[in-house]
Each structure stands twice: as structure tokens, then as C-alpha cells.
Amino acid sequence: MIEQTLSIIKPDAVERNIANKIKVFFEKNNLKILKSKKVKISKEEASEFYKAHQTKPFYKELCNYLSSGPIVVMILEGENAVSKNRQLMGATDPSKAEEGTLRKMYGLSIGKNSVHGSDSAENGKTEIDFFFK
Ligand code: CMP
């Protein structure tokens, strides 16, 4: 099934100038970048975006981080794009991510893990609307 999902290249990766490498990686792996823009969001916007995590102990840190510098937000499209993107990203914690995944290659820590991807098709729609509506 052809799906769309939201991908974010986080501040640690934008700062290290590897956003383009990450984009090429998605395209090589059959995820088409339909839309892409570089933005900087406020702490309030980050808090809204990550509200599903509001009860987690790292919520504040997470929102501070996502709003700490420019990010690149993209709509990815392809066969089973949601799970495909998650596969390409690898485990949340880069030290546990499989070889060849984005977080293994580029992630610095569980917070600075270079990329975000929607965790379901439903959340994908919500997250795409958040940045592109
Ligand atoms: P992401 O896919 O963007 O979704 C939620 C984020 O929370 C996750 O990636 C991690 O970067 C972050 N996260 C998860 N666990 C922790 C933690 N223990 N400490 C800090 N950040 C975390």
C-alpha cells in the first residue's frame, strides 16, 4: 500500500550538515520526498507536536531539543512508508540500532538521534498536517 509519513531531520543532523545525505538515503531506499522544508519551531510548537509524550520524564528535554535549532521536515511517500521509514531509522537509541540504519550511522544519543518518523499511518496524517497544512 502506498502511504505517506512525516520525517524530521533533527537539530543535531542539520547542524552537522548531513541533511542532504539523509535525504539521498531515503530516496535510494524508495521513499520519495514529496515536500521538504527547513524550519525552526518554538518550544510551544514542539510541546504540541510531542504531546503524546507529555507524561514522560524526558518530555521537557525533548521539547527543548526539537526547538533548539533548525530542523528539516519532509513528507515521505512509498510502499508501506510508515514501517519502511521506521526500519530505515533503526531503534530510538542509536547504540541499539542495527548496522546500516540512519540512527546507527548518525545518531549521537537517545535524544540527539538525528531523525524522527511517524509511528503509525494515523499519526502520520496528524504530523503531516501539523507541518504542512
Ligand atoms: P522520536 O522518534 O522523535 O520520538 C520521541 C523521542 O523521544 C525519541 O525520538 C527520542 O529522541 C526521545 N527519547 C526517548 N527516550 C528518551 C530518553 N530516555 N531521554 C531523552 N529523550 C528520549
Coordinates of C-alpha atoms and ligand atoms in Angstrom, one line a residue, residues 10 50 53 58 61-62 92 103 110-111 113 115-117, ligand 1:
K10 CA 16.6 16.8 13.9
Y50 CA 5.2 15.8 21.0
H53 CA 4.9 12.1 25.3
F58 CA 12.1 13.4 29.3
E61 CA 14.1 17.9 27.4
L62 CA 12.6 16.6 24.2
T92 CA 15.3 5.0 19.1
R103 CA 20.4 6.3 13.8
I110 CA 18.8 8.7 22.5
G111 CA 17.7 12.4 22.4
N113 CA 19.1 10.6 17.4
V115 CA 15.7 11.6 12.8
H116 CA 12.0 11.3 13.8
G117 CA 9.4 9.3 11.9
Ligands
CMP1 P1 11.4 10.4 18.4 O1 11.2 9.3 17.3 O2 11.5 11.7 17.9 O3 10.1 10.3 19.4 C1 10.2 10.7 20.7 C2 11.6 11.0 21.1 O4 11.9 11.0 22.5 C3 12.6 9.9 20.6 O5 12.7 10.0 19.2 C4 13.8 10.2 21.4 O6 14.7 11.1 20.7 C5 13.3 10.8 22.6 N1 13.5 10.0 23.8 C6 13.1 8.8 24.0 N2 13.6 8.3 25.2 C7 14.3 9.3 25.7 C8 15.1 9.4 26.9 N3 15.2 8.5 27.8 N4 15.7 10.6 27.1 C9 15.6 11.6 26.2 N5 14.9 11.5 25.0 C10 14.3 10.4 24.8

